[in-house]
Amino acid sequence: MSLELNDTLQGVVDGLSSNYSEDLIEVYQSCDHTYIRTEAENIVELCKYLKEKHHFIFLCDILGTDRYTSDERFEVIYNMMNLRSRDRLFIKIRVEEENPVVKTVTPIWKAAGWYEREVYDMFGIRFEGHPDHRRIFMPEDYEYFPLRKEFPLLGIPGSIELPNTTPDTE
Amino acid sequence: MKPTDINSKVKPLFFKEHQRGIYKSLEDKHTTIEEIDSEDPLNSKMILNMGPQHPATHGVLRLILQLRGELIEKTKIDIGYLHRGVEKIAENKTYQEFMPYTDRMDYLSPYSNNVALCLAVEKLAEVEVPERAQYIRMICSELARISSHLLWLGTMVMDAGAISFFIWTFREREKIYDIFDEVAGHRFTVSHSRIGGVANDFTDDAVARIKEFVETFPQELKDWHGLLDRNRIFIDRNKDVGIVKTEDALDIGATGPVLRAAGYAVDQRIITPYLRYDKVDFEIPTRLEGDNLARYFVRMEEMAESIKIIEQCFDKMPKGPIRTNNAKQAYPSKDEVYYSMEGMIHDFMMTDTGICPPAGKEVYHAVESPKGELGYFIQSDGTGHPWRLKINAPSFRNLQVLENILDGEMVADTVVIIGGIDPVMGEADK
């Protein structure tokens, strides 16, 4: 499939292929948006480059996906925006099932703090160097990661501890 | 005297690790509590838990504030009390079946959520939607925006101490509920927008009601401006309170009115126009101060802009069908279902498997909901239900801003600042 890129995104693809050619894996488009898949190691440098050189100053979201039964099971997708040219760009990296660790991008965008915590909470992907690495929706005592595909829809009975005494009514 | 850390004083009954984790995250060299501090003879240092269940915390939001006297030194926000696993549910439902769940996310403006999901799925499955349906969606989304802002206005002013205002904004909200009752058959969780169009057309009564509302509402807005704009108590409580600095707003991930009050005119209706927003004229209200008062002005002006958009929609709305004709993409009308075999089969097929977008396709579509950018990211595997559906919720992002701006404020202002940010926990916790 041929790519239809505007000036900004063409600049991004050219810039990445000349500076980070070893990291770049594929560039494709789906439903008007451009996705760039790269190696996970240099994600921090790459994001920094995109923010400083290509003005992607607004990080809208970070999300995880579970490619259950595939190699490199998890995917982390960074959804960022260039407010000057109003372009949206998605950067993707893939993470191994065993010991999934990614470097944090919180030094680049402060907004990443809660997004990364959410990815960790739902998929168990840890973010190295995160300043406040806790779960966000589930309690810290919870052992499972609910959005993984093998987690049952009805939940696991008894997995959340409930108070064993009736509360004090005074 | 003896310094003791906070964790030794916490005796959680359950979720032990979780509670300890929160207090640990509060802890640094400033937060170690000393038994009797020589500089603090009155023992004014304390940890205050606000919420989760208190009317002022807008649902089930828990704030853990570390105080020094009346000053907040550090804030941690604990969310997740309303987490219902909506994204997990979405993976196990067809696209149309998931629609009622979106109503219950941001339950103060259900229509915006419906439209956001519909647009994402339609983009993914390449469904053409008739012109009239687009305008109906626009009108209802703007009504939802007014409805949501009205609730914010009522509760925010109530948080600042005025009770009767709450009743007045609810009177106006009641009119919008009546409109939705007439349009969709439901007052609250409407589910009116459907994949491929909308459930049913405006009745004459509905059009008359909306037009009447559009005529009378600007006068109400003017009265409220008259009451609040120069009100000494209101200004003093909101000016220079909860400031999101312009240079920080993007960095912390603010969106919607919170971002616009800090000076960035980021509005999805302008940046990536959807529906027919490129065909109508409206402005994006912005302010530079980034404080609570700026957010008040931005939202008030947005309501006036919404009225303008609705008026233009009525001028431009053509007559015609309200749902796509392709029976493989949308539910057939009930007439067809009851009186033809094909209609019944199609209805069954839509309920059973629903629309099946091509495998391996991904889509992200964002709308400007009352709270900010509401985006749906969907990955399809070719079946009738999404492989992965991620909701980019504006309340979640704005709550992260709240965690950052509360530091250094007064305890008494906390409630007003929460009101100014306008979070909905149904959406933040998903």
Coordinates of C-alpha atoms in Angstrom, one line a residue:
Chain A
M1 CA 0.0 0.0 0.0
S2 CA 1.4 3.4 -0.9
L3 CA 1.4 6.0 1.8
E4 CA -0.3 9.4 1.5
L5 CA 1.7 11.6 3.8
N6 CA 1.4 15.4 4.2
D7 CA 4.5 17.6 4.6
T8 CA 4.8 17.2 8.4
L9 CA 4.4 13.4 8.4
Q10 CA 6.7 13.0 5.4
G11 CA 9.3 15.1 7.4
V12 CA 8.8 12.8 10.4
V13 CA 9.3 9.6 8.3
D14 CA 12.3 11.1 6.5
G15 CA 13.8 12.4 9.7
L16 CA 13.4 9.1 11.5
S17 CA 14.7 7.0 8.6
S18 CA 17.9 9.1 8.4
N19 CA 18.5 9.4 12.2
Y20 CA 17.0 6.2 13.5
S21 CA 17.1 3.8 10.6
E22 CA 18.0 0.9 12.7
D23 CA 15.0 1.3 15.0
L24 CA 12.4 1.8 12.3
I25 CA 10.5 -1.3 11.5
E26 CA 7.4 -0.3 9.5
V27 CA 5.3 2.7 8.6
Y28 CA 1.7 2.2 7.6
Q29 CA -1.6 4.0 7.5
S30 CA -5.0 2.9 8.7
C31 CA -8.2 5.0 8.6
D32 CA -6.4 8.4 7.9
H33 CA -3.8 8.0 10.7
T34 CA -0.1 7.1 10.4
Y35 CA 1.4 4.4 12.5
I36 CA 5.2 4.0 12.9
R37 CA 6.5 0.8 14.5
T38 CA 9.9 1.0 16.1
E39 CA 12.2 -1.0 18.3
A40 CA 11.5 -0.6 22.0
E41 CA 15.0 0.2 23.1
N42 CA 15.3 3.7 21.9
I43 CA 11.8 4.9 22.5
V44 CA 12.8 7.7 24.9
E45 CA 15.3 9.2 22.5
L46 CA 12.9 8.8 19.6
C47 CA 10.0 10.6 21.5
K48 CA 12.4 13.3 22.5
Y49 CA 13.4 13.8 18.9
L50 CA 9.8 13.9 17.8
K51 CA 8.9 16.4 20.4
E52 CA 11.9 18.7 19.9
K53 CA 12.4 18.5 16.1
H54 CA 8.9 17.8 14.9
H55 CA 6.8 19.7 17.5
F56 CA 4.8 16.7 18.8
I57 CA 4.3 18.5 22.1
F58 CA 1.0 17.1 23.0
L59 CA 0.8 13.5 24.3
C60 CA -2.8 12.5 24.1
D61 CA -2.7 8.9 25.3
I62 CA -0.6 5.8 25.8
L63 CA -2.3 2.5 25.4
G64 CA -1.4 -1.2 25.6
T65 CA -2.8 -4.0 23.5
D66 CA -2.5 -7.7 23.9
R67 CA -1.6 -9.7 20.8
Y68 CA -2.4 -12.9 22.5
T69 CA -0.6 -16.1 21.1
S70 CA 1.7 -13.9 18.9
D71 CA 5.4 -13.5 19.5
E72 CA 6.3 -10.2 21.3
R73 CA 2.9 -10.4 23.0
F74 CA 2.3 -6.8 24.1
E75 CA 2.2 -3.6 22.1
V76 CA 2.5 -0.1 23.6
I77 CA 1.1 2.7 21.4
Y78 CA 1.9 6.4 21.9
N79 CA -0.7 8.8 20.6
M80 CA 0.7 12.2 20.1
M81 CA -0.2 15.4 18.4
N82 CA 1.5 18.2 16.6
L83 CA -0.5 21.3 17.4
R84 CA 1.1 23.5 14.7
S85 CA 0.1 21.3 11.7
R86 CA -2.7 19.5 13.6
D87 CA -1.3 16.1 12.8
R88 CA -1.7 13.0 14.9
L89 CA 0.9 10.3 15.0
F90 CA 1.0 6.9 16.5
I91 CA 4.3 5.3 17.6
K92 CA 4.2 1.6 18.4
I93 CA 6.6 -0.7 20.1
R94 CA 6.3 -4.4 20.9
V95 CA 7.2 -6.0 24.2
E96 CA 8.0 -9.6 25.2
E97 CA 5.6 -11.6 27.3
E98 CA 8.4 -12.6 29.8
N99 CA 9.4 -9.6 31.9
P100 CA 7.8 -6.8 29.9
V101 CA 9.7 -3.6 30.6
V102 CA 9.7 -0.3 28.7
K103 CA 11.6 2.9 29.5
T104 CA 9.3 5.7 30.8
V105 CA 8.7 8.8 28.7
T106 CA 7.6 10.9 31.8
P107 CA 10.7 13.1 31.5
I108 CA 9.5 14.2 28.0
W109 CA 5.8 14.6 28.7
K110 CA 4.6 14.8 32.3
A111 CA 1.2 13.6 31.1
A112 CA 2.7 10.1 30.5
G113 CA 2.6 9.5 34.3
W114 CA -1.0 8.3 34.6
Y115 CA -1.2 6.8 31.2
E116 CA 1.8 4.5 31.9
R117 CA 0.3 3.6 35.3
E118 CA -2.9 2.6 33.5
V119 CA -1.0 0.4 31.0
Y120 CA 0.9 -1.2 33.9
D121 CA -2.3 -1.8 35.8
M122 CA -4.2 -3.4 32.9
F123 CA -1.4 -5.4 31.2
G124 CA 1.5 -5.7 33.6
I125 CA 4.0 -3.8 31.4
R126 CA 6.4 -2.1 33.7
F127 CA 7.9 1.3 33.0
E128 CA 11.5 1.7 34.0
G129 CA 12.2 5.0 35.8
H130 CA 8.6 6.0 36.4
P131 CA 8.5 8.4 39.4
D132 CA 5.3 6.9 41.0
H133 CA 4.9 3.4 39.7
R134 CA 1.7 2.2 41.4
R135 CA -1.4 0.6 40.1
I136 CA -4.2 3.1 39.3
F137 CA -7.6 1.4 39.1
M138 CA -7.0 -1.9 40.9
P139 CA -5.7 -2.1 44.5
E140 CA -2.0 -2.7 44.9
D141 CA -2.7 -6.1 46.5
Y142 CA -4.3 -7.4 43.3
E143 CA -2.3 -10.0 41.6
Y144 CA -3.8 -10.1 38.1
F145 CA -3.9 -7.8 35.0
P146 CA -7.5 -7.6 33.9
L147 CA -7.1 -6.6 30.2
R148 CA -4.9 -9.5 29.3
K149 CA -6.8 -11.9 27.1
E150 CA -6.5 -14.9 29.4
F151 CA -8.2 -13.0 32.3
P152 CA -11.8 -14.3 32.5
L153 CA -14.6 -11.9 31.8
L154 CA -16.4 -12.8 35.1
G155 CA -13.2 -12.1 37.1
I156 CA -11.6 -14.4 39.5
P157 CA -13.7 -15.2 42.6
G158 CA -11.9 -14.3 45.8
S159 CA -9.2 -12.3 44.1
I160 CA -10.1 -9.1 45.9
E161 CA -9.9 -9.1 49.7
L162 CA -13.0 -7.8 51.4
P163 CA -13.1 -6.6 55.0
N164 CA -13.8 -9.5 57.3
T165 CA -15.5 -7.4 60.0
T166 CA -18.6 -5.4 59.8
P167 CA -17.7 -1.7 59.9
D168 CA -18.0 0.3 63.1
T169 CA -21.3 2.1 63.1
E170 CA -20.8 4.0 66.3
Chain B
M1 CA 11.1 14.7 69.2
K2 CA 11.0 11.3 67.5
P3 CA 10.3 11.2 63.8
T4 CA 8.0 8.4 62.8
D5 CA 6.9 7.7 59.3
I6 CA 3.3 7.8 58.2
N7 CA 3.1 4.1 57.4
S8 CA 3.6 3.1 61.0
K9 CA 0.4 5.1 61.9
V10 CA -1.7 3.6 59.2
K11 CA -3.6 0.4 60.1
P12 CA -5.5 -0.6 57.0
L13 CA -8.2 -3.2 57.5
F14 CA -8.0 -4.4 53.9
F15 CA -6.2 -3.6 50.7
K16 CA -3.2 -3.3 53.0
E17 CA -0.5 -2.9 50.3
H18 CA -2.6 -0.4 48.4
Q19 CA -3.1 1.9 51.4
R20 CA 0.5 1.6 52.4
G21 CA 1.5 2.3 48.8
I22 CA -0.4 5.6 48.7
Y23 CA 1.1 6.8 51.9
K24 CA 4.5 5.8 50.8
S25 CA 4.1 7.8 47.6
L26 CA 3.3 10.8 49.7
E27 CA 6.4 10.3 51.7
D28 CA 9.6 12.3 51.2
K29 CA 11.7 14.4 53.5
H30 CA 8.8 16.8 54.0
T31 CA 6.2 14.3 54.8
T32 CA 7.7 12.3 57.6
I33 CA 5.6 13.1 60.6
E34 CA 7.3 13.8 63.8
E35 CA 5.7 12.9 67.1
I36 CA 6.0 16.4 68.5
D37 CA 7.8 18.7 66.1
S38 CA 9.7 21.5 67.8
E39 CA 8.7 23.8 65.0
D40 CA 5.1 22.5 65.1
P41 CA 4.0 22.7 68.7
L42 CA 0.3 22.8 67.7
N43 CA 0.7 19.7 65.6
S44 CA -0.8 21.3 62.5
K45 CA 0.8 18.8 60.2
M46 CA -1.6 16.1 59.2
I47 CA -2.8 13.8 56.4
L48 CA -6.4 14.4 55.4
N49 CA -8.5 11.9 53.5
M50 CA -11.2 13.6 51.4
G51 CA -13.8 11.3 49.9
P52 CA -14.3 8.8 48.3
Q53 CA -18.0 9.2 49.2
H54 CA -18.8 12.8 49.7
P55 CA -21.0 15.1 47.5
A56 CA -18.1 17.6 47.2
T57 CA -15.8 14.9 45.6
H58 CA -18.1 14.5 42.6
G59 CA -18.8 10.9 42.8
V60 CA -16.2 8.5 44.2
L61 CA -13.0 10.5 44.1
R62 CA -10.6 10.1 47.0
L63 CA -8.0 12.8 47.7
I64 CA -5.2 12.3 50.1
L65 CA -3.9 15.6 51.2
Q66 CA -0.8 16.3 53.2
L67 CA -1.5 19.4 55.1
R68 CA 0.5 21.9 57.0
G69 CA -2.1 23.9 58.8
E70 CA -4.5 24.9 56.1
L71 CA -2.0 24.7 53.3
I72 CA -1.8 21.6 51.1
E73 CA 1.8 20.5 50.7
K74 CA 1.2 17.5 48.5
T75 CA -1.7 15.7 47.0
K76 CA -2.3 12.1 45.8
I77 CA -5.4 11.1 44.1
D78 CA -6.8 7.6 44.5
I79 CA -9.2 6.5 41.8
G80 CA -10.6 3.2 40.7
Y81 CA -13.6 3.0 43.1
L82 CA -16.0 3.0 40.1
H83 CA -13.9 0.8 37.8
R84 CA -16.3 -1.5 35.9
G85 CA -13.9 -2.8 33.3
V86 CA -15.7 -1.2 30.4
E87 CA -12.9 -1.9 28.0
K88 CA -13.0 -5.6 28.9
I89 CA -16.8 -5.7 28.4
A90 CA -16.4 -4.0 25.0
E91 CA -14.1 -6.9 23.8
N92 CA -16.9 -9.3 24.5
K93 CA -19.8 -7.4 23.0
T94 CA -20.8 -6.5 19.4
Y95 CA -20.3 -2.8 18.5
Q96 CA -24.0 -2.0 18.7
E97 CA -24.4 -3.9 22.0
F98 CA -21.6 -1.8 23.5
M99 CA -23.5 1.4 22.8
P100 CA -25.6 1.5 26.1
Y101 CA -22.4 1.1 28.1
T102 CA -21.0 4.3 26.6
D103 CA -24.0 6.2 28.0
R104 CA -22.9 5.2 31.5
M105 CA -19.3 6.5 31.1
D106 CA -19.8 10.2 31.1
Y107 CA -23.3 10.1 32.4
L108 CA -23.7 13.8 32.3
S109 CA -23.6 14.0 28.5
P110 CA -24.4 10.5 27.2
Y111 CA -25.1 11.7 23.7
S112 CA -21.5 12.8 23.1
N113 CA -20.2 9.3 24.1
N114 CA -22.7 7.6 21.7
V115 CA -21.6 9.8 18.9
A116 CA -17.9 9.2 19.6
L117 CA -18.3 5.4 19.4
C118 CA -20.5 5.6 16.3
L119 CA -18.0 7.8 14.4
A120 CA -15.1 5.5 15.3
V121 CA -16.9 2.4 14.2
E122 CA -18.3 4.0 11.1
K123 CA -14.8 5.1 10.1
L124 CA -13.5 1.6 10.7
A125 CA -16.2 -0.1 8.7
E126 CA -16.6 2.6 6.1
V127 CA -20.2 3.3 6.7
E128 CA -21.8 6.2 4.9
V129 CA -24.2 8.2 7.1
P130 CA -27.0 10.4 5.7
E131 CA -26.7 14.1 6.0
R132 CA -29.8 14.5 8.1
A133 CA -28.5 12.1 10.7
Q134 CA -25.3 14.0 11.0
Y135 CA -27.2 17.2 11.8
I136 CA -29.4 15.4 14.3
R137 CA -26.3 14.1 16.0
M138 CA -24.8 17.6 16.1
I139 CA -27.8 19.2 17.6
C140 CA -28.1 16.6 20.3
S141 CA -24.3 16.7 21.0
E142 CA -24.5 20.4 21.6
L143 CA -27.6 20.0 23.8
A144 CA -25.6 17.4 25.8
R145 CA -22.7 19.9 26.1
I146 CA -25.1 22.5 27.5
S147 CA -26.6 19.9 29.9
S148 CA -23.2 18.9 31.1
H149 CA -22.0 22.5 31.6
L150 CA -25.2 23.3 33.4
L151 CA -24.6 20.6 36.0
W152 CA -21.0 21.8 36.3
L153 CA -22.2 25.4 36.8
G154 CA -24.8 24.4 39.4
T155 CA -22.5 22.3 41.5
M156 CA -19.5 24.6 41.1
V157 CA -21.4 27.6 42.4
M158 CA -22.9 25.4 45.1
D159 CA -19.4 24.4 46.1
A160 CA -18.7 28.1 46.4
G161 CA -21.6 28.5 48.7
A162 CA -24.7 29.4 46.7
I163 CA -27.5 26.9 46.8
S164 CA -30.4 28.4 44.9
F165 CA -28.2 28.5 41.7
F166 CA -28.2 24.8 41.7
I167 CA -32.0 24.7 41.4
W168 CA -32.0 27.2 38.5
T169 CA -29.5 25.3 36.4
F170 CA -31.4 22.1 37.1
R171 CA -34.6 23.7 35.9
E172 CA -32.9 24.3 32.6
R173 CA -31.4 20.8 32.6
E174 CA -34.9 19.4 33.1
K175 CA -36.0 21.1 29.8
I176 CA -33.1 19.3 28.0
Y177 CA -34.2 16.0 29.6
D178 CA -37.7 16.6 28.3
I179 CA -36.2 17.2 24.8
F180 CA -34.3 14.0 25.0
D181 CA -37.3 12.1 26.2
E182 CA -39.2 13.3 23.1
V183 CA -36.3 12.7 20.8
A184 CA -35.0 9.3 22.0
G185 CA -37.6 7.9 24.4
H186 CA -35.3 8.2 27.4
R187 CA -34.4 11.1 29.6
F188 CA -31.0 10.1 30.9
T189 CA -29.1 7.3 29.1
V190 CA -30.4 8.0 25.6
S191 CA -28.4 5.6 23.3
H192 CA -30.0 7.5 20.4
S193 CA -27.1 7.6 18.0
R194 CA -26.8 4.2 16.2
I195 CA -24.1 2.8 13.9
G196 CA -25.1 4.0 10.5
G197 CA -27.4 6.8 11.6
V198 CA -29.7 7.6 14.5
A199 CA -32.5 5.6 16.1
N200 CA -35.4 7.8 15.0
D201 CA -36.1 11.2 13.4
F202 CA -37.1 14.4 15.3
T203 CA -40.8 14.6 15.8
D204 CA -42.5 18.0 15.3
D205 CA -42.9 18.2 19.0
A206 CA -39.2 17.7 19.6
V207 CA -38.3 20.3 17.0
A208 CA -40.7 22.8 18.7
R209 CA -39.2 22.0 22.1
I210 CA -35.6 22.5 21.0
K211 CA -36.5 25.7 19.2
E212 CA -38.2 27.0 22.3
F213 CA -35.2 26.1 24.4
V214 CA -32.8 27.8 22.0
E215 CA -34.9 31.0 22.2
T216 CA -35.3 31.1 26.0
F217 CA -31.9 29.9 27.1
P218 CA -29.7 32.9 26.1
Q219 CA -31.8 35.1 28.4
E220 CA -31.1 32.7 31.3
L221 CA -27.4 32.7 30.5
K222 CA -27.5 36.5 30.5
D223 CA -29.2 36.6 33.9
W224 CA -26.5 34.2 35.3
H225 CA -23.8 36.3 33.9
G226 CA -25.4 39.3 35.6
L227 CA -25.4 37.5 38.9
L228 CA -21.9 36.0 38.9
D229 CA -19.6 38.1 36.7
R230 CA -19.2 40.9 39.3
N231 CA -20.2 38.9 42.4
R232 CA -17.6 39.7 45.0
I233 CA -17.8 36.3 46.8
F234 CA -17.7 34.3 43.6
I235 CA -14.8 36.2 42.2
D236 CA -12.8 36.1 45.4
R237 CA -13.3 32.3 45.7
N238 CA -12.3 31.6 42.1
K239 CA -9.8 34.2 40.9
D240 CA -6.2 32.9 41.1
V241 CA -7.3 29.6 42.5
G242 CA -6.2 26.4 41.0
I243 CA -3.9 27.9 38.3
V244 CA -2.9 25.7 35.4
K245 CA 0.0 27.6 33.9
T246 CA 0.0 28.0 30.1
E247 CA 3.4 26.4 29.8
D248 CA 2.3 23.4 31.9
A249 CA -1.1 22.8 30.5
L250 CA 0.0 20.7 27.5
D251 CA 2.7 19.0 29.4
I252 CA 0.4 17.6 32.1
G253 CA -2.1 16.5 29.5
A254 CA -5.0 18.9 30.2
T255 CA -7.9 18.8 27.7
G256 CA -11.2 20.6 27.0
P257 CA -12.1 23.7 28.9
V258 CA -9.2 23.2 31.3
L259 CA -6.7 23.5 28.4
R260 CA -8.6 26.3 26.7
A261 CA -8.7 28.3 29.9
A262 CA -4.9 28.1 30.0
G263 CA -4.6 29.6 26.5
Y264 CA -4.6 26.8 23.9
A265 CA -7.5 26.8 21.5
V266 CA -7.5 23.1 21.1
D267 CA -10.9 21.8 20.1
Q268 CA -11.4 18.7 18.1
R269 CA -14.4 20.3 16.3
I270 CA -11.9 22.7 14.7
I271 CA -8.7 20.7 14.6
T272 CA -10.2 17.5 13.0
P273 CA -13.8 18.5 12.0
Y274 CA -16.2 15.6 12.2
L275 CA -20.0 15.4 11.5
R276 CA -20.7 18.8 9.8
Y277 CA -18.8 21.1 12.1
D278 CA -16.9 22.5 9.2
K279 CA -20.2 23.8 7.8
V280 CA -21.1 26.0 10.8
D281 CA -19.6 29.1 12.2
F282 CA -18.6 29.2 15.9
E283 CA -15.7 30.3 18.0
I284 CA -13.5 28.6 20.6
P285 CA -13.6 30.6 23.8
T286 CA -10.2 30.8 25.4
R287 CA -8.6 32.6 28.4
L288 CA -5.0 33.0 29.4
E289 CA -5.2 33.0 33.2
G290 CA -5.8 29.3 33.6
D291 CA -7.5 29.8 37.0
N292 CA -10.9 28.7 38.1
L293 CA -12.5 31.9 37.0
A294 CA -11.1 31.5 33.5
R295 CA -12.6 28.0 33.3
Y296 CA -15.9 29.5 34.4
F297 CA -15.8 32.1 31.6
V298 CA -14.8 29.5 29.0
R299 CA -17.6 27.2 29.8
M300 CA -20.2 29.9 30.0
E301 CA -19.2 31.2 26.5
E302 CA -19.1 27.6 25.2
M303 CA -22.8 27.3 26.1
A304 CA -23.6 30.4 24.1
E305 CA -21.6 29.0 21.1
S306 CA -23.5 25.8 21.3
I307 CA -26.8 27.7 21.0
K308 CA -25.4 29.3 17.9
I309 CA -24.4 26.0 16.4
I310 CA -27.9 24.5 17.0
E311 CA -29.6 27.4 15.3
Q312 CA -27.3 27.0 12.2
C313 CA -28.0 23.3 12.2
F314 CA -31.7 23.8 11.9
D315 CA -31.1 26.2 8.9
K316 CA -28.9 23.7 7.1
M317 CA -30.6 20.4 8.0
P318 CA -32.0 18.7 4.9
K319 CA -34.9 16.3 4.8
G320 CA -34.2 12.7 4.0
P321 CA -33.3 9.3 5.5
I322 CA -31.8 9.1 9.0
R323 CA -30.0 5.8 8.6
T324 CA -27.9 4.2 6.0
N325 CA -29.8 2.0 3.6
N326 CA -27.3 -0.9 3.6
A327 CA -28.9 -3.6 5.8
K328 CA -25.5 -5.2 6.3
Q329 CA -24.2 -2.1 8.1
A330 CA -27.2 -0.9 10.2
Y331 CA -30.4 -2.1 11.8
P332 CA -33.3 -2.0 9.4
S333 CA -36.3 0.0 10.4
K334 CA -39.0 -1.7 12.4
D335 CA -41.4 -1.5 9.5
E336 CA -39.2 -3.8 7.5
V337 CA -38.6 -6.1 10.4
Y338 CA -42.2 -6.7 11.1
Y339 CA -43.5 -7.0 7.5
S340 CA -40.7 -8.6 5.5
M341 CA -38.6 -11.7 5.8
E342 CA -35.4 -10.1 4.6
G343 CA -35.9 -7.4 7.2
M344 CA -36.3 -9.9 10.0
I345 CA -33.2 -11.9 8.9
H346 CA -31.1 -8.7 8.7
D347 CA -32.3 -7.6 12.1
F348 CA -31.3 -11.0 13.5
M349 CA -27.9 -10.9 11.8
M350 CA -27.3 -7.4 13.2
T351 CA -28.2 -8.5 16.7
D352 CA -26.2 -11.8 16.5
T353 CA -22.9 -10.7 14.8
G354 CA -23.4 -7.1 14.0
I355 CA -21.1 -5.1 11.8
C356 CA -17.8 -6.8 11.0
P357 CA -15.0 -4.4 10.0
P358 CA -12.0 -5.8 8.1
A359 CA -9.4 -7.6 10.1
G360 CA -6.2 -5.9 11.1
K361 CA -7.6 -2.4 10.7
E362 CA -7.1 0.2 13.4
V363 CA -8.9 3.5 14.0
Y364 CA -8.7 6.4 16.4
H365 CA -11.5 8.9 16.4
A366 CA -11.8 11.8 18.8
V367 CA -14.7 14.1 19.4
E368 CA -14.9 17.2 21.6
S369 CA -17.1 16.1 24.5
P370 CA -18.0 18.7 27.1
K371 CA -15.0 17.6 29.2
G372 CA -12.5 17.6 26.3
E373 CA -11.0 15.2 23.8
L374 CA -12.9 11.9 24.0
G375 CA -11.3 9.3 21.7
Y376 CA -12.0 5.7 20.8
F377 CA -9.2 3.6 19.6
I378 CA -10.4 0.3 18.1
Q379 CA -8.5 -2.6 16.7
S380 CA -10.5 -5.1 14.6
D381 CA -9.8 -8.8 14.1
G382 CA -12.6 -9.2 11.5
T383 CA -15.2 -10.4 13.9
G384 CA -18.3 -8.6 15.2
H385 CA -16.6 -7.4 18.4
P386 CA -13.5 -5.3 18.8
W387 CA -10.2 -7.0 19.5
R388 CA -9.2 -4.0 21.6
L389 CA -11.1 -0.9 22.4
K390 CA -9.4 1.9 24.3
I391 CA -11.2 4.9 25.5
N392 CA -9.2 8.1 25.8
A393 CA -11.2 9.8 28.6
P394 CA -11.0 13.5 29.2
S395 CA -11.9 13.3 32.9
F396 CA -9.0 10.9 33.5
R397 CA -6.5 13.3 31.9
N398 CA -7.9 16.4 33.7
L399 CA -7.7 14.5 37.1
Q400 CA -4.0 14.2 36.6
V401 CA -3.9 18.0 36.2
L402 CA -5.8 18.2 39.5
E403 CA -3.1 16.2 41.3
N404 CA -0.5 18.7 40.1
I405 CA -2.3 22.0 40.7
L406 CA -3.6 21.3 44.2
D407 CA -0.1 21.6 45.8
G408 CA 0.3 24.9 47.5
E409 CA -3.5 25.7 47.6
M410 CA -5.7 26.1 50.7
V411 CA -7.8 23.2 51.9
A412 CA -11.0 25.3 51.6
D413 CA -10.3 25.8 47.9
T414 CA -10.0 22.1 47.2
V415 CA -13.7 21.7 46.7
V416 CA -14.0 24.6 44.4
I417 CA -11.0 23.5 42.3
I418 CA -12.5 20.0 41.9
G419 CA -15.7 21.6 40.8
G420 CA -13.8 23.8 38.3
I421 CA -12.0 20.8 36.8
D422 CA -15.4 19.1 36.4
P423 CA -14.4 15.4 36.5
V424 CA -16.9 12.6 36.1
M425 CA -15.7 9.5 37.8
G426 CA -17.7 7.1 35.6
E427 CA -15.5 8.3 32.8
A428 CA -12.2 8.6 34.6
D429 CA -12.4 5.1 36.1
K430 CA -14.0 3.5 33.0

